[in-house]
Amino acid sequence: MPHLGELERSVMNILWDAPAPLKVREVLDILGERDLAYTTVMTVLDRLGNKTMVRRERDGRAFRYAPAISRDAATSELLHAALDQAGADRTAALVHFARTVDPAEAQALRAALDEIESRTSS
């Protein structure tokens, strides 16, 4: 996942939470508390499109925007990028991370690893 600025992250969170694709004006309205121009939000959405984070579909003379990648997939890509920055010792970084999660998260990781193991051993 490409690096996202604060406004890009806010826009992506709005799109991920939306039940349907949104127009620029709708995103701007949801951002509401910020003093942003319509063209600023349109530029952010275009940049997110260039980063393949959003897709757009024509709706009359305007476009509607929706996430092109799920929040989970984007987070996973971000974690992979962080591990790549860890250098040669990805395992140490993973082990350290695993030691810092709460018990429920640890159980979810354990279940996911068990599922992967059962698929690869079949």
XYZ file of C-alpha atoms in Angstrom:
122
model
C 0.000 0.000 0.000
C 1.396 3.370 -0.869
C 2.120 5.810 1.928
C -1.000 7.830 2.719
C -1.114 11.297 4.214
C -3.518 12.269 6.986
C -6.229 13.564 4.640
C -5.881 10.541 2.361
C -6.324 8.223 5.365
C -9.399 10.172 6.467
C -10.915 9.922 2.987
C -10.164 6.195 2.796
C -11.815 5.631 6.183
C -14.913 7.460 4.944
C -15.025 5.313 1.798
C -14.468 2.096 3.760
C -17.290 2.995 6.137
C -19.706 4.033 3.378
C -22.388 1.540 2.320
C -22.113 2.681 -1.323
C -19.759 4.695 -3.547
C -19.687 8.411 -2.757
C -19.461 11.614 -4.788
C -16.811 14.210 -3.975
C -19.458 16.467 -2.363
C -20.592 13.612 -0.089
C -17.018 12.947 1.050
C -16.531 16.675 1.648
C -19.739 16.832 3.699
C -18.657 13.888 5.858
C -15.258 15.518 6.406
C -17.351 18.529 7.490
C -15.333 19.833 10.423
C -12.396 20.673 8.178
C -12.182 23.839 6.128
C -11.512 22.130 2.802
C -12.308 23.143 -0.750
C -14.271 20.827 -3.031
C -11.288 20.783 -5.417
C -8.975 19.645 -2.598
C -11.114 16.581 -1.915
C -11.407 15.910 -5.657
C -7.602 16.045 -5.953
C -7.181 13.686 -3.003
C -9.604 11.199 -4.580
C -7.775 11.437 -7.915
C -4.454 10.797 -6.178
C -5.937 7.821 -4.345
C -7.082 6.559 -7.736
C -3.545 6.920 -9.097
C -2.344 4.921 -6.093
C -4.955 2.241 -6.972
C -6.632 2.733 -3.604
C -9.984 3.852 -5.042
C -11.996 3.167 -8.152
C -14.412 5.600 -9.707
C -17.570 5.151 -11.696
C -19.429 7.761 -13.699
C -22.728 9.002 -12.268
C -24.139 11.574 -14.672
C -21.613 14.394 -14.944
C -19.864 13.422 -11.698
C -18.022 10.378 -10.414
C -18.683 8.149 -7.442
C -15.695 6.767 -5.575
C -15.314 3.470 -3.732
C -12.370 1.632 -2.197
C -10.474 -0.540 -4.656
C -8.910 -2.443 -1.773
C -10.401 -3.534 1.545
C -9.275 -2.001 4.816
C -7.896 -5.411 5.871
C -5.918 -5.811 2.644
C -4.530 -2.276 2.937
C -3.486 -2.911 6.536
C -1.855 -6.181 5.525
C 0.132 -4.404 2.793
C 1.208 -1.789 5.318
C 2.432 -4.511 7.696
C 4.348 -6.194 4.865
C 5.993 -2.858 4.020
C 6.974 -2.404 7.679
C 8.451 -5.904 7.748
C 10.390 -5.158 4.564
C 11.907 -2.166 6.365
C 12.930 -4.455 9.228
C 15.617 -5.801 6.919
C 16.835 -9.357 7.076
C 15.298 -10.132 10.457
C 11.597 -10.225 9.597
C 11.165 -13.175 11.955
C 12.390 -11.186 14.955
C 10.004 -8.349 14.078
C 7.093 -10.804 13.759
C 7.933 -12.483 17.058
C 8.169 -9.121 18.813
C 4.820 -8.095 17.337
C 3.196 -11.377 18.428
C 4.403 -10.780 21.987
C 2.715 -7.362 22.103
C -0.823 -8.333 21.058
C -3.615 -8.926 23.531
C -4.919 -12.471 24.174
C -7.869 -12.142 21.759
C -5.572 -10.941 18.972
C -3.120 -13.736 19.760
C -5.942 -16.264 19.459
C -6.965 -14.812 16.096
C -3.356 -15.050 14.869
C -3.102 -18.617 16.160
C -6.333 -19.604 14.371
C -5.177 -18.014 11.101
C -1.804 -19.773 11.294
C -3.495 -23.107 12.083
C -5.763 -22.652 9.059
C -2.795 -21.909 6.797
C -0.916 -24.900 8.153
C -3.849 -27.239 7.610
C -4.251 -26.059 3.991
C -0.563 -26.488 3.174
C -0.289 -29.899 4.809
C -3.243 -31.360 2.889
